[in-house]
Short mmCIF file of C-alpha atoms and ligand atoms in Angstrom, two decimals:
data_model
loop_
_atom_site.label_atom_id
_atom_site.label_comp_id
_atom_site.label_asym_id
_atom_site.label_seq_id
_atom_site.Cartn_x
_atom_site.Cartn_y
_atom_site.Cartn_z
CA MET A 1 5.53 -48.95 40.89
CA SER A 2 4.52 -51.22 38.06
CA GLU A 3 6.71 -49.43 35.46
CA HIS A 4 9.75 -49.93 37.62
CA GLY A 5 8.81 -53.58 38.21
CA VAL A 6 8.46 -54.35 34.53
CA ALA A 7 11.84 -52.71 33.86
CA GLU A 8 13.45 -55.07 36.35
CA TYR A 9 12.13 -58.06 34.47
CA VAL A 10 13.23 -56.59 31.17
CA ALA A 11 16.76 -56.27 32.61
CA ARG A 12 16.62 -59.84 33.87
CA GLY A 13 15.47 -60.91 30.41
CA GLU A 14 18.41 -59.13 28.79
CA ALA A 15 20.82 -61.05 31.01
CA MET A 16 19.09 -64.34 30.12
CA ALA A 17 19.28 -63.54 26.41
CA ALA A 18 22.94 -62.58 26.68
CA ALA A 19 23.80 -65.85 28.46
CA GLU A 20 22.03 -67.81 25.79
CA ALA A 21 23.71 -65.86 22.96
CA GLN A 22 27.04 -66.67 24.59
CA GLN A 23 26.24 -70.39 24.72
CA ARG A 24 25.10 -70.26 21.08
CA ALA A 25 28.44 -68.65 20.15
CA VAL A 26 30.31 -71.38 22.04
CA MET A 27 28.40 -74.13 20.21
CA LYS A 28 29.01 -72.43 16.86
CA THR A 29 32.68 -73.26 17.27
CA LYS A 30 31.92 -77.00 17.70
CA LYS A 31 31.69 -79.79 15.14
CA PHE A 32 28.35 -80.97 13.76
CA ASP A 33 28.15 -84.11 15.93
CA THR A 34 28.88 -82.11 19.09
CA ILE A 35 26.09 -79.67 18.28
CA ALA A 36 23.72 -82.55 17.51
CA VAL A 37 24.50 -84.19 20.86
CA HIS A 38 24.41 -81.09 23.09
CA GLY A 39 22.47 -78.31 21.35
CA ILE A 40 22.63 -75.31 23.69
CA TYR A 41 21.87 -77.37 26.80
CA ASN A 42 24.90 -76.95 29.06
CA MET A 43 25.93 -77.55 32.68
CA GLU A 44 24.44 -74.28 33.84
CA ALA A 45 21.10 -75.19 32.29
CA ALA A 46 21.32 -78.64 33.88
CA LEU A 47 21.88 -77.17 37.36
CA ALA A 48 18.72 -75.12 36.90
CA ASN A 49 16.92 -78.37 35.98
CA GLN A 50 17.59 -80.70 38.95
CA GLY A 51 20.97 -81.56 37.43
CA SER A 52 19.43 -83.50 34.56
CA ILE A 53 22.08 -84.23 31.93
CA VAL A 54 19.50 -84.57 29.17
CA GLU A 55 17.10 -81.85 28.13
CA PRO A 56 14.02 -82.09 30.37
CA GLY A 57 10.62 -82.62 28.78
CA TYR A 58 8.40 -79.77 29.92
CA LEU A 59 4.94 -81.11 29.21
CA SER A 60 3.25 -78.25 31.10
CA SER A 61 0.82 -76.13 29.13
CA ALA A 62 1.76 -72.88 30.88
CA GLU A 63 4.37 -70.96 32.85
CA HIS A 64 3.75 -69.50 36.32
CA PHE A 65 4.83 -65.88 36.86
CA GLU A 66 6.25 -64.32 40.01
CA ASN A 67 3.86 -61.37 39.85
CA SER A 68 1.92 -59.13 37.47
CA ASP A 69 5.05 -57.23 36.36
CA HIS A 70 6.71 -60.48 35.36
CA MET A 71 3.56 -61.52 33.49
CA GLU A 72 3.28 -58.18 31.71
CA ALA A 73 6.93 -58.21 30.59
CA ALA A 74 6.66 -61.79 29.36
CA LEU A 75 3.39 -61.39 27.51
CA ALA A 76 4.57 -58.21 25.80
CA TYR A 77 7.60 -60.18 24.53
CA LEU A 78 9.86 -57.82 26.48
CA MET A 79 11.85 -60.68 28.00
CA PRO A 80 12.54 -64.31 27.09
CA ALA A 81 9.69 -66.39 28.49
CA TRP A 82 7.71 -69.31 27.27
CA VAL A 83 4.29 -68.25 28.66
CA TYR A 84 2.09 -70.93 27.12
CA SER A 85 3.03 -74.00 25.10
CA ARG A 86 1.25 -72.89 21.92
CA ILE A 87 3.51 -69.82 21.88
CA ALA A 88 6.74 -71.34 23.20
CA ASN A 89 7.99 -74.14 25.43
CA PRO A 90 11.43 -74.81 26.96
CA THR A 91 11.77 -78.30 25.45
CA VAL A 92 10.66 -77.07 22.04
CA HIS A 93 13.14 -74.22 22.44
CA TYR A 94 16.04 -76.68 22.92
CA LEU A 95 15.00 -78.34 19.66
CA GLU A 96 14.75 -75.02 17.80
CA GLU A 97 18.21 -73.94 18.91
CA THR A 98 19.73 -77.26 17.86
CA LEU A 99 18.03 -77.12 14.46
CA ALA A 100 19.21 -73.54 13.84
CA LEU A 101 22.80 -74.53 14.68
CA LEU A 102 22.76 -77.69 12.54
CA GLU A 103 21.13 -76.08 9.51
CA GLY A 104 23.37 -73.04 9.93
CA TYR A 105 26.54 -75.16 10.22
CA GLY A 106 29.12 -73.64 7.89
CA PHE A 107 26.94 -70.59 7.19
CA GLU A 108 28.53 -67.26 8.11
CA GLY A 109 25.48 -65.29 9.25
CA ASP A 110 22.83 -65.69 11.94
CA VAL A 111 20.16 -68.37 11.65
CA SER A 112 16.92 -68.89 13.61
CA ALA A 113 14.39 -71.70 13.71
CA VAL A 114 10.78 -72.28 14.67
CA ALA A 115 9.54 -75.82 15.28
CA THR A 116 6.07 -76.68 14.01
CA SER A 117 3.50 -79.43 14.48
CA SER A 118 4.28 -81.13 11.14
CA GLY A 119 6.22 -80.71 7.94
CA MET A 120 3.09 -79.41 6.25
CA SER A 121 2.60 -76.71 8.89
CA ALA A 122 6.26 -75.77 8.30
CA VAL A 123 5.62 -75.42 4.54
CA PHE A 124 2.55 -73.34 5.34
CA MET A 125 4.27 -71.08 7.89
CA ALA A 126 7.27 -70.57 5.57
CA THR A 127 5.15 -69.48 2.62
CA ASN A 128 1.88 -67.94 3.85
CA PRO A 129 3.48 -64.71 5.20
CA PHE A 130 4.55 -63.83 1.64
CA LEU A 131 0.96 -63.96 0.41
CA GLU A 132 -0.31 -61.04 2.52
CA LYS A 133 -2.35 -58.40 0.68
CA PRO A 134 -2.84 -60.76 -2.28
CA ASP A 135 -3.31 -58.30 -5.13
CA PRO A 136 -4.98 -59.95 -8.08
CA GLY A 137 -2.34 -61.45 -10.32
CA ILE A 138 0.26 -62.41 -7.73
CA ASN A 139 2.07 -65.65 -8.41
CA ILE A 140 4.53 -68.09 -6.88
CA VAL A 141 7.13 -70.11 -8.76
CA ALA A 142 7.58 -73.65 -7.43
CA SER A 143 9.06 -76.94 -8.51
CA ALA A 144 6.31 -79.40 -9.48
CA ARG A 145 8.63 -82.15 -8.24
CA CYS A 146 7.51 -81.79 -4.66
CA TYR A 147 5.78 -83.61 -1.83
CA GLY A 148 2.09 -84.35 -2.50
CA GLY A 149 0.93 -82.26 0.46
CA THR A 150 2.90 -79.26 -0.79
CA PHE A 151 1.43 -79.74 -4.26
CA MET A 152 -2.06 -79.64 -2.74
CA LEU A 153 -1.34 -76.68 -0.41
CA PHE A 154 -0.06 -74.58 -3.30
CA GLY A 155 -2.45 -75.80 -6.00
CA GLU A 156 -5.69 -76.04 -4.02
CA ARG A 157 -5.39 -73.79 -0.96
CA TYR A 158 -3.32 -70.98 -2.49
CA GLY A 159 -4.28 -71.47 -6.14
CA ALA A 160 -7.90 -72.61 -6.38
CA GLU A 161 -9.14 -71.03 -3.12
CA ARG A 162 -7.20 -67.76 -3.04
CA GLY A 163 -6.52 -67.16 -6.70
CA VAL A 164 -2.73 -67.14 -6.46
CA ASP A 165 -1.23 -68.07 -9.84
CA ILE A 166 0.86 -71.21 -9.24
CA ARG A 167 3.64 -71.38 -11.82
CA TRP A 168 4.97 -74.92 -11.67
CA VAL A 169 8.51 -75.54 -12.81
CA ARG A 170 8.39 -78.91 -14.58
CA ASP A 171 12.10 -79.57 -14.70
CA PRO A 172 13.92 -78.07 -11.70
CA LEU A 173 17.28 -78.64 -13.44
CA ASP A 174 16.24 -76.26 -16.22
CA LEU A 175 17.41 -72.85 -14.97
CA GLY A 176 15.76 -71.10 -17.92
CA GLU A 177 12.39 -72.39 -16.76
CA TRP A 178 12.83 -70.84 -13.29
CA ALA A 179 13.95 -67.52 -14.78
CA ASP A 180 11.12 -67.40 -17.35
CA LYS A 181 8.38 -67.98 -14.79
CA ILE A 182 9.47 -65.21 -12.40
CA ASP A 183 8.08 -61.69 -12.90
CA GLY A 184 7.26 -58.53 -10.92
CA ASN A 185 4.24 -60.22 -9.30
CA THR A 186 6.13 -63.24 -7.94
CA ARG A 187 6.15 -63.51 -4.15
CA PHE A 188 8.61 -66.36 -3.57
CA VAL A 189 10.53 -69.15 -5.28
CA TYR A 190 10.19 -72.67 -3.89
CA GLY A 191 12.00 -75.94 -4.49
CA GLU A 192 12.49 -79.35 -2.91
CA THR A 193 15.79 -81.18 -3.28
CA PRO A 194 16.11 -84.13 -3.52
CA SER A 195 12.39 -84.34 -4.09
CA ASN A 196 9.95 -86.87 -2.70
CA PRO A 197 9.32 -89.26 -4.44
CA SER A 198 11.07 -88.57 -7.78
CA LEU A 199 14.42 -87.71 -6.10
CA SER A 200 14.86 -84.83 -8.55
CA VAL A 201 17.55 -82.41 -7.58
CA MET A 202 17.98 -78.71 -8.27
CA ASP A 203 21.00 -76.46 -8.20
CA ILE A 204 20.26 -74.43 -5.07
CA ALA A 205 23.01 -71.86 -5.70
CA ALA A 206 21.92 -71.22 -9.28
CA VAL A 207 18.21 -70.94 -8.42
CA ALA A 208 19.05 -68.70 -5.42
CA ASN A 209 20.92 -66.35 -7.77
CA ILE A 210 17.93 -66.19 -10.11
CA ALA A 211 15.53 -65.51 -7.21
CA HIS A 212 17.75 -62.89 -5.60
CA ALA A 213 18.28 -61.06 -8.90
CA ALA A 214 14.48 -60.57 -8.90
CA GLY A 215 14.48 -59.53 -5.21
CA LEU A 216 12.80 -62.76 -4.12
CA PRO A 217 13.50 -65.30 -1.39
CA LEU A 218 14.33 -68.93 -2.21
CA ILE A 219 12.60 -71.43 0.08
CA VAL A 220 13.93 -75.00 0.02
CA ASP A 221 12.38 -78.18 1.44
CA SER A 222 15.47 -80.11 2.50
CA THR A 223 13.68 -82.93 4.36
CA VAL A 224 15.20 -85.73 2.28
CA ALA A 225 18.80 -84.47 2.51
CA THR A 226 18.84 -83.36 6.17
CA PRO A 227 21.56 -80.95 7.35
CA ALA A 228 23.93 -83.92 7.67
CA LEU A 229 24.17 -84.01 3.86
CA THR A 230 23.15 -80.58 2.52
CA ARG A 231 22.68 -77.19 4.15
CA PRO A 232 20.77 -75.02 1.64
CA LEU A 233 21.56 -71.78 3.51
CA THR A 234 25.24 -72.28 2.65
CA PHE A 235 24.26 -72.40 -1.04
CA GLY A 236 22.25 -69.17 -0.87
CA ALA A 237 18.75 -70.28 0.11
CA ASP A 238 16.89 -67.88 2.44
CA ILE A 239 14.55 -70.27 4.22
CA VAL A 240 14.70 -74.04 4.76
CA VAL A 241 11.71 -76.19 5.66
CA HIS A 242 11.78 -79.67 7.13
CA SER A 243 9.44 -82.43 7.98
CA THR A 244 11.32 -83.39 11.15
CA THR A 245 9.00 -86.41 11.16
CA LYS A 246 11.33 -88.06 8.66
CA SER A 247 15.07 -88.82 8.98
CA MET A 248 15.49 -86.36 11.85
CA THR A 249 13.11 -88.48 13.94
CA SER A 250 14.02 -91.83 12.42
CA SER A 251 12.50 -93.76 15.32
CA GLY A 252 9.07 -92.83 13.97
CA PHE A 253 7.88 -91.57 17.37
CA ALA A 254 6.82 -88.04 16.39
CA ILE A 255 5.27 -85.88 13.71
CA GLY A 256 6.92 -82.46 13.51
CA GLY A 257 8.39 -79.80 11.27
CA ALA A 258 10.63 -76.75 11.25
CA VAL A 259 11.18 -73.45 9.48
CA ILE A 260 14.81 -72.38 9.61
CA ALA A 261 15.85 -69.07 8.13
CA ARG A 262 18.90 -66.90 7.77
CA HIS A 263 18.55 -63.32 8.97
CA ASP A 264 18.04 -60.51 6.40
CA ILE A 265 16.25 -62.55 3.77
CA THR A 266 15.66 -61.16 0.29
CA THR A 267 12.08 -59.84 0.03
CA ASP A 268 10.17 -56.58 0.00
CA ILE A 269 7.02 -58.13 1.44
CA GLY A 270 5.88 -57.65 5.04
CA PRO A 271 7.28 -55.62 7.93
CA ASP A 272 11.01 -55.05 8.56
CA GLU A 273 11.02 -57.61 11.39
CA MET A 274 9.97 -60.28 8.90
CA ARG A 275 12.91 -59.56 6.64
CA GLU A 276 15.38 -59.21 9.52
CA ASN A 277 14.58 -62.45 11.34
CA PHE A 278 11.94 -64.43 9.46
CA ALA A 279 11.79 -67.45 11.78
CA MET A 280 11.47 -65.33 14.92
CA TYR A 281 8.86 -63.10 13.26
CA VAL A 282 6.86 -66.17 12.31
CA LYS A 283 7.16 -67.62 15.80
CA LEU A 284 6.14 -64.47 17.64
CA LEU A 285 3.30 -63.37 15.38
CA PRO A 286 1.62 -65.47 12.65
CA PHE A 287 2.52 -68.74 14.37
CA ARG A 288 0.94 -67.58 17.63
CA ASP A 289 -2.27 -66.78 15.77
CA HIS A 290 -2.40 -69.87 13.53
CA GLY A 291 -1.38 -72.22 16.35
CA PRO A 292 0.64 -75.01 14.67
CA SER A 293 2.76 -75.72 17.76
CA VAL A 294 4.56 -79.03 18.19
CA SER A 295 4.00 -81.07 21.34
CA PRO A 296 6.97 -80.84 23.73
CA PHE A 297 6.88 -84.64 23.92
CA ASN A 298 7.37 -84.85 20.15
CA ALA A 299 10.14 -82.25 20.36
CA LEU A 300 11.91 -84.47 22.91
CA MET A 301 11.69 -87.47 20.56
CA THR A 302 13.26 -85.39 17.79
CA ILE A 303 16.00 -83.98 20.04
CA ASN A 304 16.88 -87.56 20.99
CA ASP A 305 17.07 -88.90 17.44
CA LEU A 306 18.94 -85.84 16.15
CA ARG A 307 21.97 -86.67 18.28
CA THR A 308 22.97 -89.48 15.90
CA LEU A 309 21.84 -87.83 12.65
CA ARG A 310 25.22 -87.67 10.92
CA HIS A 311 26.18 -91.25 11.79
CA ARG A 312 22.83 -92.58 10.65
CA MET A 313 22.81 -90.63 7.38
CA ASP A 314 26.31 -91.91 6.67
CA SER A 315 25.47 -95.57 7.19
CA VAL A 316 21.99 -95.62 5.61
CA SER A 317 23.35 -93.71 2.59
CA SER A 318 25.99 -96.38 2.05
CA THR A 319 23.38 -99.12 2.28
CA THR A 320 21.09 -97.26 -0.11
CA MET A 321 23.87 -96.97 -2.68
CA GLN A 322 24.25 -100.76 -2.59
CA VAL A 323 20.49 -101.24 -2.94
CA ALA A 324 20.37 -98.75 -5.84
CA GLN A 325 23.16 -100.59 -7.65
CA TYR A 326 21.41 -103.92 -7.13
CA LEU A 327 18.13 -102.49 -8.50
CA GLU A 328 19.86 -100.85 -11.49
CA GLY A 329 21.13 -104.24 -12.57
CA HIS A 330 17.75 -105.95 -12.26
CA ASP A 331 15.90 -107.16 -15.37
CA HIS A 332 12.45 -106.26 -14.05
CA ILE A 333 13.32 -102.65 -13.36
CA ASP A 334 13.17 -99.84 -15.88
CA ARG A 335 14.75 -96.98 -13.99
CA VAL A 336 16.19 -96.23 -10.58
CA ALA A 337 15.91 -92.68 -9.27
CA TYR A 338 18.63 -91.97 -6.72
CA PRO A 339 20.86 -88.88 -6.75
CA GLY A 340 23.89 -91.13 -6.22
CA VAL A 341 23.59 -93.13 -9.44
CA GLU A 342 25.28 -91.77 -12.56
CA SER A 343 22.27 -92.46 -14.77
CA MET A 344 20.21 -89.97 -12.70
CA PRO A 345 19.63 -86.58 -14.37
CA GLY A 346 21.34 -84.00 -12.18
CA HIS A 347 23.75 -86.50 -10.62
CA ASP A 348 26.55 -83.95 -11.18
CA VAL A 349 24.53 -81.26 -9.37
CA ALA A 350 23.82 -83.67 -6.50
CA ALA A 351 27.50 -84.57 -6.33
CA ARG A 352 28.30 -80.88 -5.77
CA MET A 353 25.71 -80.40 -3.00
CA MET A 354 25.41 -83.70 -1.13
CA TRP A 355 28.38 -84.32 1.16
CA LEU A 356 28.52 -86.00 4.52
CA VAL A 357 29.14 -83.09 6.87
CA ASP A 358 32.65 -83.18 8.41
CA GLY A 359 33.56 -86.20 6.26
CA VAL A 360 34.61 -89.65 7.44
CA ASP A 361 37.77 -91.26 8.80
CA ASP A 362 38.04 -89.08 11.87
CA TYR A 363 36.70 -86.11 9.96
CA GLY A 364 39.46 -86.34 7.36
CA THR A 365 38.05 -87.51 4.05
CA GLU A 366 35.14 -85.72 2.43
CA VAL A 367 32.65 -88.15 0.91
CA ASN A 368 29.49 -87.81 -1.13
CA ARG A 369 26.45 -89.29 0.58
CA TYR A 370 23.05 -89.27 -1.11
CA GLY A 371 20.56 -90.18 1.60
CA HIS A 372 18.29 -93.16 2.11
CA LEU A 373 15.37 -92.51 -0.20
CA LEU A 374 15.18 -93.94 -3.71
CA SER A 375 12.47 -94.93 -6.10
CA PHE A 376 12.27 -97.38 -8.96
CA GLU A 377 9.94 -98.10 -11.85
CA VAL A 378 8.88 -101.70 -12.29
CA LYS A 379 8.58 -103.05 -15.86
CA GLY A 380 5.04 -104.08 -16.69
CA GLY A 381 3.21 -101.03 -15.34
CA ALA A 382 1.08 -100.46 -12.25
CA ALA A 383 -0.08 -104.08 -11.96
CA ALA A 384 3.48 -105.41 -11.91
CA ALA A 385 4.53 -102.80 -9.36
CA ARG A 386 1.66 -103.81 -7.06
CA LYS A 387 2.55 -107.50 -7.40
CA VAL A 388 6.11 -106.80 -6.28
CA PHE A 389 4.99 -104.46 -3.50
CA ASP A 390 2.55 -107.03 -2.10
CA ARG A 391 5.36 -109.60 -1.86
CA PHE A 392 7.59 -107.70 0.60
CA GLU A 393 8.06 -109.70 3.79
CA MET A 394 10.29 -107.34 5.78
CA ILE A 395 10.02 -103.96 4.03
CA TRP A 396 6.96 -102.28 5.52
CA ARG A 397 4.12 -101.18 3.25
CA ALA A 398 3.38 -97.68 4.61
CA THR A 399 3.27 -94.04 3.56
CA ASP A 400 6.31 -93.09 5.54
CA LEU A 401 10.00 -92.41 5.10
CA GLY A 402 13.08 -91.45 7.05
CA ARG A 403 12.69 -94.48 9.26
CA ILE A 404 15.43 -96.67 10.67
CA LYS A 405 13.24 -99.47 9.29
CA SER A 406 12.89 -100.00 5.54
CA VAL A 407 9.52 -98.78 4.29
CA ALA A 408 8.01 -98.72 0.79
CA THR A 409 5.00 -97.10 -0.79
CA ILE A 410 3.44 -96.68 -4.22
CA PRO A 411 3.09 -92.86 -4.38
CA ALA A 412 0.44 -92.87 -7.16
CA ILE A 413 -2.04 -94.62 -4.83
CA SER A 414 -0.90 -92.99 -1.59
CA THR A 415 1.04 -89.78 -1.02
CA HIS A 416 0.35 -88.46 -4.53
CA GLN A 417 -3.12 -89.92 -4.97
CA GLN A 418 -5.11 -86.71 -4.43
CA GLN A 419 -3.45 -84.72 -7.18
CA GLY A 420 -4.90 -86.84 -10.02
CA ASP A 421 -3.35 -88.14 -13.24
CA GLU A 422 -2.53 -84.71 -14.60
CA GLY A 423 -0.90 -83.56 -11.35
CA ARG A 424 1.10 -86.78 -11.13
CA GLU A 425 2.28 -86.35 -14.71
CA LEU A 426 3.40 -82.81 -13.82
CA ALA A 427 5.17 -84.06 -10.68
CA ALA A 428 6.75 -87.03 -12.51
CA VAL A 429 5.05 -89.74 -10.44
CA PRO A 430 4.22 -92.69 -12.74
CA PRO A 431 1.87 -95.46 -11.50
CA ASN A 432 4.60 -98.15 -11.59
CA LEU A 433 6.89 -96.18 -9.26
CA ILE A 434 7.78 -97.73 -5.90
CA ARG A 435 9.37 -95.41 -3.36
CA LEU A 436 11.75 -97.14 -0.98
CA ASN A 437 13.11 -95.70 2.26
CA VAL A 438 16.16 -97.79 3.04
CA GLY A 439 16.54 -98.39 6.76
CA GLY A 440 19.30 -99.47 9.08
CA GLU A 441 18.96 -103.20 8.45
CA HIS A 442 21.90 -105.08 6.91
CA PRO A 443 22.00 -104.43 3.13
CA ASP A 444 21.99 -108.19 2.39
CA ASP A 445 18.65 -108.61 4.13
CA ILE A 446 17.07 -105.63 2.37
CA ILE A 447 18.30 -106.85 -1.02
CA ALA A 448 17.08 -110.39 -0.25
CA ASP A 449 13.56 -109.07 0.43
CA LEU A 450 13.58 -107.07 -2.81
CA ASP A 451 14.97 -110.04 -4.72
CA ARG A 452 12.30 -112.39 -3.42
CA ALA A 453 9.55 -109.86 -4.22
CA LEU A 454 10.82 -109.09 -7.73
CA ALA A 455 11.00 -112.81 -8.52
CA VAL A 456 7.19 -112.78 -8.66
CA LEU A 457 7.62 -111.32 -12.15
CA ASP A 458 10.01 -114.01 -13.38
CA HIS A 459 7.33 -116.16 -14.98
CA SER A 460 5.01 -113.40 -16.08
CA SER A 461 6.60 -113.42 -19.53
CA LEU A 462 8.59 -116.12 -21.32
CA ALA A 463 10.71 -113.36 -22.81
CA THR A 464 11.98 -112.37 -19.37
CA PRO A 465 14.83 -114.66 -18.37
CA MET A 466 15.52 -115.68 -14.77
CA ARG A 467 18.06 -113.29 -13.48
CA GLY A 468 21.36 -113.99 -11.83
CA ASP A 469 22.88 -112.12 -8.92
CA SER A 470 24.03 -109.01 -10.76
C1 PLP B 501 6.61 -85.78 4.61
C2 PLP B 501 7.07 -84.59 3.92
C3 PLP B 501 6.46 -83.35 4.13
C4 PLP B 501 5.30 -83.18 5.08
O1 PLP B 501 5.69 -83.49 6.39
P1 PLP B 501 4.68 -84.01 7.53
O2 PLP B 501 5.54 -84.06 8.72
O3 PLP B 501 4.17 -85.34 7.07
O4 PLP B 501 3.59 -83.00 7.61
C5 PLP B 501 6.97 -82.24 3.46
N1 PLP B 501 7.99 -82.37 2.61
C6 PLP B 501 8.59 -83.55 2.36
C7 PLP B 501 9.71 -83.62 1.39
C8 PLP B 501 8.14 -84.70 3.00
O5 PLP B 501 8.73 -85.88 2.75
#
């Protein structure tokens, strides 16, 4: 009676899904911090997990089934099951549900998420499904102000290897440029805001309108902002990608990524299921076949750090504003790129989009917060920038960001090295640019390290006076 047996498991699966949908609905009524702390893991789930009050880390590669009917129902995706940790995993599932709730906070419709092995696999899984049946002449329209890995994925893998026409938008604030580059052969529109490392912003709502008018989805890399400061879905984006490696896992204990999408995205590519629930479609089909699953151990690290996301983004943003103001007043610095400073192109756009979720002062006052990534150009070119960089005594020299520890890099020789001079010019990454991730240290100590390092340039020219404390 195998048919009958499978049906029993399908019914059991429906009850499981209904219970989870109910818990999701309960959490949707909670504040951002409450969601970040609990996700969908509740008392009932705890009692099914030895009473553990924190989400258990299921490091097992596979799930045992009661019998062949159970196995058949699970493997045919007829009931919720995790089966095998490349396909799904309970710990990873807790992370996905939390991410969907946080990124969907304040958004009216349904949102789903799939966790991936890295930010780059998230960018790949969010974009590759739109390139199916690549007729000659298809194109994508993307901001050139993007992460170096994204620049290479689009330019080399999609462009050079597959012949997709990559139409780079040079200035993401120029709405005319987005509109002009889109045509009937465009598959998706892609932006990163604020961008790494130039901190360029784009008006998500305006670009979403342009994309939707052409029947296209807008995909936004929101790694630098995190959902504590900006939730692109609420501004009209269809799909959000994250490197959860960064501020979401500020401890630095895990590489990971996520694709988070609203339901019913704007596209006429792919099957109906892809349009209806993009993240779930990706998880159940292309993801299973490509295999970019995140380790459940890494998922646990991210779940743990996510609990304090809003508090951390609040405090590190405040510190970063102080550091940005210090750098802006420094004689050896040409330009500071930080969405929070008024001299930054697009500061007004950033001021509209970047708010600390739920505000401060017991959730009363709404405040702008601009994150903890900035970059600055050192006067005297690449050599001067390297001199300063080599002098840091506390700020780590590493190609990393989002950390609770301050970390700096020179993108032209690291993250954006592979794309060459021309690619760096396109992406606005000059050789004297230092990218600084401001950590949780006291602002005085961060500024002291910068001050000591910048002093190396004091005697390099008689024309440059010693500076005061401005
Ligand atoms: C780091 C980063 C990525 C890639 O993420 P990984 O986790 O390193 O693969 C993508 N986008 C942005 C904005 C990033 O900073």
